[in-house]
Coordinates of C-alpha atoms and ligand atoms in Angstrom, one line a residue:
Chain A
M1 CA -0.1 -0.2 0.2
E2 CA 2.7 2.4 0.7
N3 CA 4.8 1.2 -1.6
Q4 CA 2.3 1.8 -4.4
Q5 CA 1.8 5.8 -3.4
K6 CA 5.4 6.5 -3.4
D7 CA 5.3 5.0 -6.7
T8 CA 2.9 7.2 -8.0
F9 CA 4.5 10.2 -6.6
I10 CA 7.7 9.3 -8.0
S11 CA 6.5 8.4 -11.6
K12 CA 4.9 11.7 -11.9
Y13 CA 7.7 13.5 -12.1
K14 CA 9.5 10.6 -14.1
K15 CA 6.4 11.3 -16.7
L16 CA 7.4 15.0 -16.7
V17 CA 11.1 14.3 -17.3
K18 CA 10.4 12.1 -20.1
E19 CA 7.8 14.2 -21.8
K20 CA 9.8 17.7 -21.4
G21 CA 13.6 16.4 -20.9
F22 CA 15.3 17.3 -17.5
F23 CA 15.7 21.2 -17.8
G24 CA 11.9 21.3 -19.0
A25 CA 10.6 19.6 -16.1
Y26 CA 12.9 21.6 -13.7
F27 CA 11.5 25.0 -15.2
T28 CA 7.8 23.6 -15.6
L29 CA 8.1 23.0 -11.4
V30 CA 9.6 26.1 -10.7
L31 CA 7.2 28.0 -12.9
Q32 CA 4.3 26.1 -11.4
S33 CA 5.6 26.4 -7.7
K34 CA 4.1 28.5 -4.9
V35 CA 7.2 30.4 -4.6
W36 CA 7.4 31.7 -8.0
G37 CA 3.7 32.4 -8.5
S38 CA 4.1 34.5 -5.2
V39 CA 6.9 36.9 -7.4
F40 CA 5.5 37.1 -10.6
R41 CA 1.8 37.2 -11.0
H42 CA 1.7 37.0 -14.5
G43 CA 1.7 34.0 -17.0
F44 CA 4.0 33.4 -19.9
S45 CA 2.0 32.8 -22.9
D46 CA 1.8 35.9 -25.3
T47 CA -1.5 37.2 -24.9
P48 CA -2.3 40.7 -24.7
K49 CA -3.0 40.3 -21.3
N50 CA -0.1 38.7 -20.2
R51 CA 1.9 41.6 -22.1
M52 CA -0.1 43.7 -20.1
L53 CA 0.9 42.2 -16.5
K54 CA 4.6 42.0 -17.4
I55 CA 4.5 45.8 -17.5
V56 CA 1.9 46.8 -14.8
S57 CA 2.7 44.2 -12.1
N58 CA 6.8 44.8 -11.9
V59 CA 7.5 47.8 -10.0
F60 CA 10.7 48.9 -12.0
L61 CA 8.8 47.9 -15.8
H62 CA 5.9 50.1 -14.7
L63 CA 7.7 53.6 -15.4
H64 CA 6.4 52.6 -18.9
P65 CA 2.9 52.4 -19.7
A66 CA 1.5 49.1 -20.4
K67 CA 1.1 50.5 -24.1
V68 CA 3.1 53.2 -25.8
K69 CA 2.1 55.4 -29.1
R70 CA 3.2 53.4 -32.0
H71 CA 6.0 56.1 -33.1
A72 CA 7.6 56.3 -29.5
P73 CA 10.0 53.2 -29.6
Q74 CA 11.3 54.4 -32.6
F75 CA 15.0 55.2 -32.8
K76 CA 14.3 57.9 -35.1
F77 CA 12.2 59.7 -33.0
T78 CA 13.7 59.7 -29.7
W79 CA 17.3 58.8 -30.7
C80 CA 17.2 56.5 -27.5
M81 CA 19.1 59.3 -25.5
G82 CA 16.9 60.2 -22.8
G83 CA 16.8 56.0 -22.2
I84 CA 20.8 55.6 -22.7
S85 CA 21.5 58.7 -20.5
F86 CA 19.4 56.9 -17.7
F87 CA 21.0 54.0 -18.2
L88 CA 24.4 55.8 -18.0
F89 CA 23.2 57.1 -14.8
L90 CA 22.9 53.5 -13.6
V91 CA 26.2 52.3 -14.7
L92 CA 27.8 55.3 -13.1
T93 CA 26.0 54.5 -9.6
V94 CA 27.1 50.9 -9.7
T95 CA 30.4 51.7 -10.5
G96 CA 30.7 54.5 -8.6
I97 CA 29.7 52.5 -5.4
L98 CA 32.1 50.1 -5.8
L99 CA 34.9 52.6 -6.5
M100 CA 33.9 54.2 -2.8
F101 CA 35.2 50.8 -1.5
Y102 CA 38.5 51.8 -2.6
Y103 CA 38.9 55.0 -2.3
R104 CA 39.6 57.6 0.5
P105 CA 39.0 61.6 0.0
T106 CA 42.0 62.9 1.6
V107 CA 44.8 64.9 0.6
H108 CA 47.0 62.2 1.8
D109 CA 45.6 58.8 0.1
A110 CA 43.1 60.1 -2.6
Y111 CA 45.9 59.7 -5.4
W112 CA 47.3 56.7 -4.4
D113 CA 44.0 54.9 -3.8
V114 CA 43.7 55.7 -7.6
K115 CA 47.0 54.5 -8.4
D116 CA 46.3 51.3 -6.3
L117 CA 42.7 51.0 -8.2
E118 CA 45.0 50.9 -11.8
Y119 CA 47.6 48.4 -10.6
Q120 CA 46.3 46.7 -7.6
V121 CA 42.9 46.4 -7.1
P122 CA 41.5 43.2 -9.7
F123 CA 40.0 44.8 -12.6
G124 CA 40.4 48.0 -10.8
A125 CA 41.7 49.7 -14.2
L126 CA 38.6 48.6 -15.9
L127 CA 36.4 49.7 -13.1
R128 CA 37.8 53.4 -13.3
N129 CA 37.4 53.6 -16.9
L130 CA 33.9 52.4 -16.8
H131 CA 33.2 55.0 -14.5
R132 CA 34.9 58.0 -16.5
W133 CA 34.0 56.9 -19.8
A134 CA 30.4 56.0 -18.7
A135 CA 30.6 59.7 -17.1
H136 CA 31.8 61.8 -20.3
L137 CA 29.3 59.8 -22.2
M138 CA 26.5 60.6 -20.2
V139 CA 27.4 64.8 -20.5
I140 CA 26.9 63.8 -24.3
T141 CA 23.7 62.1 -24.4
V142 CA 21.8 64.3 -22.1
W143 CA 22.9 67.2 -24.5
L144 CA 21.6 65.2 -27.6
H145 CA 18.6 64.3 -25.7
M146 CA 18.0 68.1 -24.6
F147 CA 18.4 68.8 -28.5
R148 CA 16.1 65.6 -29.7
V149 CA 13.6 67.1 -27.4
F150 CA 14.0 70.5 -28.7
A151 CA 13.9 69.3 -32.3
T152 CA 10.8 67.9 -31.9
G153 CA 9.1 70.8 -30.2
S154 CA 8.7 68.5 -27.4
Y155 CA 9.0 71.1 -24.8
K156 CA 5.7 72.7 -25.8
H157 CA 2.2 72.5 -24.0
P158 CA 1.9 70.4 -21.9
R159 CA 5.3 69.2 -21.4
E160 CA 6.7 73.0 -19.8
F161 CA 7.3 71.8 -17.0
N162 CA 9.3 68.6 -17.6
W163 CA 11.4 70.5 -19.8
C164 CA 12.6 72.9 -16.8
V165 CA 12.9 69.8 -14.8
G166 CA 15.2 68.3 -17.7
V167 CA 17.5 71.5 -17.6
V168 CA 18.2 71.0 -14.1
L169 CA 18.8 67.6 -14.5
L170 CA 21.4 69.0 -17.3
V171 CA 22.8 71.3 -14.8
V172 CA 23.2 68.3 -12.3
T173 CA 25.0 65.9 -14.6
L174 CA 27.4 69.0 -15.4
L175 CA 28.2 69.2 -11.6
L176 CA 28.1 65.3 -10.7
S177 CA 31.1 65.8 -13.5
F178 CA 32.9 68.4 -12.4
T179 CA 33.1 67.3 -8.7
G180 CA 34.4 63.9 -9.5
Y181 CA 37.0 65.4 -12.0
L182 CA 38.6 66.8 -8.7
L183 CA 38.5 63.5 -6.8
T184 CA 41.7 61.6 -8.4
W185 CA 43.5 64.6 -6.9
D186 CA 46.1 64.4 -9.9
Q187 CA 47.0 67.7 -12.0
L188 CA 44.6 67.7 -14.5
G189 CA 41.5 67.6 -11.8
F190 CA 43.2 69.9 -9.4
W191 CA 43.4 72.6 -11.8
A192 CA 40.8 71.9 -13.6
V193 CA 38.9 72.4 -10.6
T194 CA 40.9 75.5 -9.6
V195 CA 40.0 77.3 -13.2
G196 CA 36.6 76.4 -12.4
T197 CA 36.2 77.4 -9.1
N198 CA 38.3 80.7 -9.7
M199 CA 35.3 82.0 -11.6
A200 CA 33.2 81.8 -8.4
R201 CA 35.5 84.5 -7.0
S202 CA 34.2 86.9 -9.8
T203 CA 30.5 86.0 -8.8
P204 CA 29.0 89.8 -9.1
L205 CA 28.1 90.9 -5.2
L206 CA 29.3 87.3 -3.8
G207 CA 32.4 86.9 -4.6
H208 CA 35.4 89.0 -3.7
E209 CA 36.5 90.3 -7.4
G210 CA 33.2 90.6 -8.5
P211 CA 31.3 93.7 -9.3
F212 CA 30.3 95.4 -6.2
G213 CA 31.8 92.2 -4.2
E214 CA 34.2 94.3 -2.4
Q215 CA 31.9 97.0 -1.5
L216 CA 29.6 94.4 0.1
G217 CA 32.7 93.2 2.1
M218 CA 33.5 90.2 0.3
T219 CA 37.2 88.9 0.5
S220 CA 38.6 85.7 -0.2
H221 CA 37.9 84.5 3.2
N222 CA 34.0 84.7 2.9
D223 CA 32.9 84.8 -0.5
I224 CA 31.0 82.2 -1.9
R225 CA 34.0 80.6 -3.3
F226 CA 35.0 80.2 0.2
A227 CA 32.0 78.4 0.7
L228 CA 32.2 76.1 -2.3
L229 CA 35.8 74.9 -1.3
G230 CA 36.0 75.3 2.3
G231 CA 39.1 77.3 2.4
S232 CA 40.7 80.1 0.1
L233 CA 42.5 77.5 -2.0
V234 CA 41.7 74.0 -3.6
G235 CA 42.8 71.7 -0.9
G236 CA 41.6 69.0 1.7
N237 CA 38.4 70.5 2.9
A238 CA 37.4 71.3 -1.4
L239 CA 38.5 67.5 -1.5
L240 CA 36.0 66.3 1.0
R241 CA 33.2 68.7 -0.3
A242 CA 33.5 67.5 -3.9
Y243 CA 33.5 64.0 -2.2
V244 CA 30.3 64.5 -0.7
W245 CA 28.5 66.5 -3.3
H246 CA 29.5 63.6 -5.8
C247 CA 28.8 60.8 -3.8
I248 CA 26.0 61.6 -1.8
G249 CA 24.3 64.9 -2.3
L250 CA 24.3 65.4 -6.0
P251 CA 23.3 61.6 -6.8
I252 CA 20.0 62.1 -4.2
I253 CA 19.2 65.7 -5.9
I254 CA 19.3 64.1 -9.5
S255 CA 17.5 60.9 -8.5
V256 CA 14.5 63.3 -7.2
F257 CA 14.5 65.2 -10.3
M258 CA 14.6 62.1 -12.2
M259 CA 11.6 60.7 -10.4
V260 CA 9.7 63.7 -11.1
H261 CA 10.8 63.7 -14.6
F262 CA 9.8 60.5 -15.5
W263 CA 6.5 60.4 -13.8
R264 CA 6.0 63.8 -15.5
I265 CA 6.2 61.8 -18.7
R266 CA 3.5 59.7 -18.2
K267 CA 1.1 62.4 -16.8
D268 CA 1.7 64.7 -19.2
G269 CA 0.3 62.3 -21.9
G270 CA 3.3 59.9 -22.7
I271 CA 5.7 60.4 -25.2
S272 CA 5.1 63.6 -27.5
G273 CA 3.5 62.8 -30.7
P274 CA 1.5 64.5 -33.7
L275 CA -1.3 65.6 -32.1
Chain B
M1 CA -41.1 54.3 -4.1
G2 CA -39.9 50.9 -2.5
N3 CA -41.4 49.5 -5.3
S4 CA -39.9 51.4 -8.2
E5 CA -36.2 50.7 -6.4
E6 CA -37.3 46.9 -7.0
N7 CA -38.1 47.6 -10.2
K8 CA -35.2 48.9 -11.1
E9 CA -32.7 46.5 -9.7
K10 CA -34.8 43.6 -11.4
K11 CA -34.2 45.6 -14.9
G12 CA -30.4 45.2 -14.1
R13 CA -30.7 41.3 -13.6
Y14 CA -30.2 38.3 -15.7
R15 CA -31.9 35.0 -15.5
T16 CA -30.3 31.9 -16.3
L17 CA -32.6 30.5 -19.2
V18 CA -30.7 27.5 -20.5
F19 CA -27.7 26.0 -20.3
I20 CA -25.8 25.1 -23.5
K21 CA -22.9 22.7 -23.1
G22 CA -19.6 23.9 -25.6
K23 CA -17.0 26.5 -26.5
T24 CA -17.9 29.9 -25.8
Y25 CA -17.8 32.5 -27.7
A26 CA -17.0 35.0 -25.2
K27 CA -13.3 36.3 -24.8
E28 CA -11.3 37.6 -21.9
K29 CA -11.1 41.3 -22.3
D30 CA -7.8 42.3 -23.7
L31 CA -6.5 45.6 -23.4
D32 CA -7.5 47.2 -26.4
I33 CA -4.8 48.7 -28.6
S34 CA -5.8 51.1 -30.8
E35 CA -4.3 51.9 -34.0
G36 CA -2.0 54.3 -32.6
E37 CA -0.6 52.4 -30.1
I38 CA 1.5 49.6 -29.5
A39 CA 2.4 47.1 -26.1
T40 CA 5.1 48.0 -24.5
W41 CA 6.2 44.6 -24.0
P42 CA 7.8 43.2 -26.1
Y43 CA 8.2 46.4 -28.9
L44 CA 9.8 48.9 -26.4
M45 CA 11.3 46.7 -23.9
R46 CA 12.7 44.7 -26.1
K47 CA 14.5 48.1 -27.7
E48 CA 15.6 49.3 -24.3
L49 CA 17.4 45.8 -23.4
L50 CA 18.9 46.1 -26.8
A51 CA 20.4 49.5 -26.4
A52 CA 21.4 48.7 -22.7
I53 CA 23.5 45.8 -24.1
I54 CA 24.9 47.8 -27.1
C55 CA 25.9 50.3 -24.4
T56 CA 27.4 47.9 -22.1
I57 CA 29.2 46.5 -24.7
V58 CA 30.7 50.0 -26.1
L59 CA 31.8 50.8 -22.7
I60 CA 33.3 47.8 -21.8
V61 CA 35.3 48.0 -25.2
W62 CA 36.2 51.2 -25.1
S63 CA 37.5 51.0 -20.9
I64 CA 39.6 48.1 -22.1
L65 CA 40.9 49.9 -25.2
F66 CA 41.4 53.4 -23.4
N67 CA 42.6 54.3 -20.1
A68 CA 41.2 57.2 -18.0
P69 CA 43.5 59.9 -17.8
L70 CA 45.3 60.2 -14.6
E71 CA 48.5 62.5 -14.3
E72 CA 50.9 63.4 -11.7
L73 CA 49.7 64.0 -8.2
S74 CA 48.5 67.5 -8.0
D75 CA 51.1 70.3 -6.9
P76 CA 49.6 73.9 -6.2
T77 CA 53.0 75.3 -6.8
M78 CA 53.0 73.8 -10.3
T79 CA 50.5 75.5 -12.5
P80 CA 50.1 74.0 -16.2
N81 CA 50.3 75.8 -19.1
P82 CA 47.6 76.1 -20.1
A83 CA 45.5 75.0 -17.5
K84 CA 41.8 73.9 -19.1
A85 CA 38.7 73.4 -17.3
P86 CA 36.9 69.9 -18.1
W87 CA 36.3 69.7 -21.6
Y88 CA 32.1 70.8 -21.0
F89 CA 32.9 73.9 -19.5
L90 CA 35.6 75.1 -22.1
G91 CA 33.1 76.8 -24.0
L92 CA 33.0 79.0 -20.9
Q93 CA 36.6 79.4 -20.5
E94 CA 36.9 80.4 -24.0
M95 CA 34.3 83.1 -23.5
L96 CA 37.4 84.3 -21.0
V97 CA 39.6 85.7 -23.5
Y98 CA 36.4 88.2 -24.9
F99 CA 34.6 89.0 -21.1
D100 CA 35.6 89.1 -18.0
P101 CA 35.1 86.2 -15.4
W102 CA 32.0 87.4 -13.6
I103 CA 30.1 87.5 -17.4
A104 CA 32.0 84.4 -18.6
G105 CA 31.6 82.5 -15.6
V106 CA 28.8 83.4 -14.0
V107 CA 26.1 86.0 -15.7
F108 CA 26.3 83.8 -18.6
P109 CA 25.7 80.4 -17.4
M110 CA 22.9 81.6 -15.3
L111 CA 21.6 83.3 -18.2
I112 CA 21.6 79.7 -20.3
I113 CA 19.9 78.1 -17.5
A114 CA 17.2 80.6 -17.1
G115 CA 16.7 80.9 -20.9
L116 CA 16.4 77.5 -21.5
M117 CA 14.0 77.6 -18.6
I118 CA 11.9 80.0 -20.1
I119 CA 11.7 78.8 -23.6
P120 CA 8.7 76.7 -23.2
Y121 CA 6.8 79.8 -21.7
V122 CA 7.5 82.1 -24.5
D123 CA 7.5 79.8 -27.7
F124 CA 3.5 80.3 -28.2
N125 CA 3.7 78.7 -31.8
P126 CA 1.5 75.9 -31.6
K127 CA 3.1 73.9 -34.9
G128 CA 5.8 71.6 -34.4
N129 CA 5.1 69.8 -31.5
G130 CA 5.9 66.0 -31.3
Y131 CA 7.9 65.7 -34.5
F132 CA 10.8 66.6 -36.1
T133 CA 10.6 70.0 -38.6
F134 CA 12.2 72.7 -39.5
K135 CA 10.2 74.6 -41.8
E136 CA 7.6 74.9 -39.0
T137 CA 9.7 76.6 -36.5
K138 CA 12.4 78.3 -38.1
F139 CA 13.0 81.1 -35.6
A140 CA 13.4 78.8 -33.0
M141 CA 15.2 76.3 -34.6
L142 CA 17.9 78.6 -36.0
T143 CA 18.5 80.4 -32.5
F144 CA 18.9 77.5 -30.7
C145 CA 21.2 75.8 -33.7
F146 CA 23.2 78.5 -33.5
G147 CA 23.4 79.0 -29.6
F148 CA 24.1 75.1 -28.8
H149 CA 26.0 74.1 -31.9
I150 CA 28.1 77.3 -32.8
L151 CA 28.5 79.2 -29.7
W152 CA 28.1 76.2 -26.8
I153 CA 29.9 73.0 -29.1
L154 CA 32.1 74.9 -31.6
L155 CA 33.9 76.8 -28.4
I156 CA 34.3 73.6 -26.8
I157 CA 36.2 72.2 -29.8
V158 CA 38.0 75.1 -30.2
G159 CA 39.1 74.9 -26.2
V160 CA 40.1 71.4 -26.4
F161 CA 41.8 71.2 -30.0
M162 CA 42.9 74.9 -30.8
R163 CA 44.1 76.2 -27.2
G164 CA 47.6 76.1 -26.2
P165 CA 50.1 77.6 -23.6
G166 CA 48.7 80.9 -22.6
W167 CA 45.5 80.1 -24.1
L168 CA 46.8 81.4 -27.4
W169 CA 45.5 79.7 -30.8
F170 CA 47.6 76.5 -31.8
W171 CA 46.3 74.4 -34.5
P172 CA 46.3 70.5 -33.7
W173 CA 49.1 69.9 -36.0
Q174 CA 51.5 72.6 -34.3
E175 CA 53.8 72.1 -31.8
W176 CA 52.9 73.9 -28.5
D177 CA 55.6 76.7 -27.8
P178 CA 55.2 77.9 -24.5
H179 CA 57.3 80.5 -25.0
R180 CA 55.5 82.3 -27.9
V181 CA 54.6 85.9 -27.7
V182 CA 51.7 87.4 -29.6
A183 CA 52.1 91.2 -29.3
E184 CA 48.5 92.0 -29.2
T185 CA 47.4 95.7 -27.8
N186 CA 43.9 95.8 -27.3
Y187 CA 42.1 99.3 -26.7
D188 CA 38.6 100.1 -25.4
L189 CA 36.1 101.2 -27.5
T190 CA 36.0 104.6 -26.4
S191 CA 39.3 105.6 -27.4
F192 CA 38.3 105.3 -31.3
A193 CA 36.6 108.8 -30.3
G194 CA 39.6 110.0 -28.6
V195 CA 38.1 109.0 -24.8
K196 CA 40.0 107.8 -22.3
S197 CA 37.8 104.6 -21.2
D198 CA 38.3 105.1 -17.4
S199 CA 37.5 109.2 -18.1
F200 CA 33.9 110.1 -16.6
L201 CA 33.5 110.8 -20.6
G202 CA 34.5 107.2 -21.3
F203 CA 32.2 106.2 -18.6
M204 CA 29.3 107.8 -19.8
L205 CA 29.9 106.8 -23.4
G206 CA 30.8 103.3 -22.4
G207 CA 27.4 103.1 -21.0
A208 CA 25.2 104.6 -23.5
V209 CA 26.7 102.0 -26.1
V210 CA 25.7 99.0 -24.1
F211 CA 22.6 100.9 -22.6
G212 CA 21.9 101.8 -26.4
Y213 CA 22.8 98.3 -27.6
F214 CA 20.0 97.0 -25.5
Y215 CA 17.5 99.5 -25.9
A216 CA 17.8 99.7 -29.7
G217 CA 18.0 95.6 -30.2
I218 CA 14.9 95.4 -28.0
S219 CA 12.7 98.8 -29.1
L220 CA 13.5 98.8 -32.6
P221 CA 12.4 95.5 -33.7
Y222 CA 9.2 96.0 -31.6
R223 CA 7.8 99.1 -33.0
F224 CA 9.0 97.6 -36.7
L225 CA 6.9 94.3 -36.0
K226 CA 4.1 96.2 -34.2
R227 CA 3.5 98.7 -37.0
G228 CA 3.7 95.4 -39.5
K229 CA 1.1 94.4 -37.5
N230 CA 3.0 91.5 -37.2
M231 CA 1.1 88.3 -35.5
A232 CA 4.1 86.9 -33.5
I233 CA 4.4 90.1 -31.8
E234 CA 0.7 90.3 -30.8
K235 CA 0.5 87.2 -29.5
L236 CA 3.7 87.4 -27.5
G237 CA 3.1 90.9 -26.1
F238 CA 5.2 93.2 -24.3
V239 CA 6.7 91.6 -21.5
K240 CA 7.5 88.3 -23.2
Y241 CA 8.9 89.8 -26.4
T242 CA 11.3 92.0 -23.9
I243 CA 12.6 89.3 -22.4
V244 CA 13.1 87.3 -25.5
A245 CA 14.6 90.1 -26.9
F246 CA 17.2 90.4 -23.9
L247 CA 18.3 86.8 -24.1
F248 CA 18.5 87.1 -27.8
L249 CA 20.7 90.2 -27.4
C250 CA 22.9 88.9 -24.6
M251 CA 23.5 85.8 -26.8
M252 CA 24.5 87.7 -29.7
A253 CA 26.7 89.8 -27.6
L254 CA 29.1 87.0 -27.6
P255 CA 29.6 86.9 -31.2
I256 CA 29.9 90.8 -31.7
K257 CA 32.5 90.7 -29.0
V258 CA 34.5 88.1 -30.5
F259 CA 34.1 89.8 -34.0
L260 CA 35.3 93.2 -32.2
R261 CA 38.2 91.7 -30.7
L262 CA 39.4 90.0 -33.6
A263 CA 38.6 92.3 -36.3
L264 CA 39.2 95.9 -34.2
H265 CA 41.4 94.5 -31.1
I266 CA 38.4 96.0 -28.9
K267 CA 39.1 94.9 -25.3
Y268 CA 36.2 96.6 -23.2
I269 CA 33.2 98.8 -24.3
W270 CA 32.3 100.1 -20.9
V271 CA 34.9 100.5 -18.1
T272 CA 33.5 101.4 -14.4
P273 CA 35.1 101.5 -11.5
W274 CA 33.4 98.2 -10.6
F275 CA 33.5 96.2 -13.4
N276 CA 34.1 96.3 -17.1
I277 CA 32.1 94.7 -20.1
Ligands
HEM1 C1 20.0 63.1 -16.6 C2 19.3 63.8 -17.7 C3 17.7 63.0 -18.1 C4 17.7 61.7 -18.3 C5 17.8 60.6 -17.7 C6 16.4 62.0 -19.2 C7 15.8 60.6 -19.1 C8 14.3 61.1 -20.4 C9 13.8 59.9 -20.9 C10 13.9 58.3 -20.4 C11 12.3 60.5 -21.7 C12 11.5 59.6 -22.7 C13 11.9 59.7 -24.1 C14 13.3 59.8 -24.5 O1 14.0 59.0 -24.5 O2 13.7 60.8 -25.6 C15 12.5 61.8 -21.4 C16 11.7 62.8 -22.2 C17 12.0 64.0 -21.9 N1 12.9 64.7 -21.4 FE1 14.4 64.0 -20.3 N2 16.2 63.5 -19.7 C18 17.4 64.1 -19.2 C19 17.4 65.3 -19.2 C20 16.5 66.1 -19.9 C21 16.9 67.2 -20.4 C22 18.4 68.1 -20.2 C23 16.1 68.1 -21.1 C24 15.9 69.7 -21.4 C25 16.1 70.4 -21.1 C26 15.0 66.6 -20.9 C27 13.7 67.2 -21.6 C28 12.6 66.2 -21.6 C29 11.6 66.1 -22.0 C30 10.8 67.6 -22.3 C31 10.8 64.9 -22.1 C32 9.4 64.8 -22.9 C33 9.7 64.4 -24.2 C34 8.9 64.2 -25.0 O3 7.4 63.7 -24.7 O4 8.7 63.7 -26.4 N3 15.4 65.7 -20.5 N4 14.0 62.0 -20.7

């Protein structure tokens, strides 16, 4: 009696394996399991309903609407530039976090940590290259995205506000790139940031060399450049400030604005198109 | 009262009359896709995935082939010549040749940001919304392309490739000579009229030129268009028109100053005790 029951229990699986092969049986069992069903709540047959469920039952994919305008996925319309900018941002986040494991933002260590990344850390050079090139590429793709949005007139009603959100994204992208430039603490980054922040000296009213700055009591020790650098020279404080802005402040800001950007695309009626 | 409610309810009810065994003609209601629409899965998703894969491959190959730059340890006492800002800001740095830092480094960037944000609120042209067109949006496109491609991108290219020691012009095939000296004397605009630019008269004269530029640049086209009963000006209104014209004039100030410098060796137009333009 007991033996018989066991037999049928095993033979059920035997039959399945015979029918679908080992992997086939394995996947069938996984897909039918309660665990799988609790995670993914849609079937896999290619029906319109499943197509929709795949998007709306997934928190990441439901950034998209379940259906889009016919021209929206076309490369010749969007140039893919918004999406690629976002993808590059994700790449930068992942590689950036990995870089943070090896990098200390102090005058004493920063440069040598980068050297270590290049020569000691396994795949460190690749990691650093990926982060650097993706950052440069993102600046370019964001510019191209802006140009595409302008050329298709997609900033017009009802997308005025999203265009402004985009301008903020553009500025923050540039600031992220700029703050990252200093972190290697080599001649290139150091002087680029020195040249860049020297401009802040001449901010009207707020800089000590700017129009009316002197009259308002600005000196090199209390003007806006001092606030940016945490000193009157690019030094350890500036490095730390660049680091904190680069790794925490600006990423949070850009994430918030991206959330608004993507949400507004949908609220503004999806991707623009001929009316 | 109670009766009529009962009737209402009854109207909406169905009763089983008969069972028929067999396949049903009823279908699960699908999301209705109209002519102009397409399912995100798979048509958009697969393109996004493809784009992500291509990007990843390009990035990895690029990163294996080319190392990110890393120069010697920074040294505050060793200023490189030239010291260049990151490439995406070289347009601004290039402007430093023609304008003082408070304009090139602070005011212009702010005007660019403000100008970009203002675009959707002053562009009343309902055409060209959501498709590529040049014909229907000529003025907008020309202005934007001039600002973006010429003033921004071209200046970056100049800054990256053409500028050597002393921020002097070197062609990419020329060797950088750190000792090259270019004798160039620049004059302030008022000295052409025989007035010293830092004198009171020079101050008044320079100021008049700057204000005159903006006043004439804003009011003359306005009067002209108004007289011609131009539709654009009617729709825009005075305030928006002034903003657009002001930003446009600021943008054009750059090529004008470039021309004045290169052709006439003019340094400043207006010299004041506090700032120079
Ligand atoms: C970090 C930077 C940015 C990211 C990740 C991003 C992402 C996106 C994405 C994925 C889209 C969907 C359509 C497409 O791919 O073209 C989009 C649309 C849009 N973006 Fe951006 N964007 C960024 C910056 C900008 C900038 C700089 C602007 C303009 C100044 C802008 C303005 C817009 C507008 C108006 C739309 C709607 C376009 C339409 O409906 O056709 N975005 N953005």
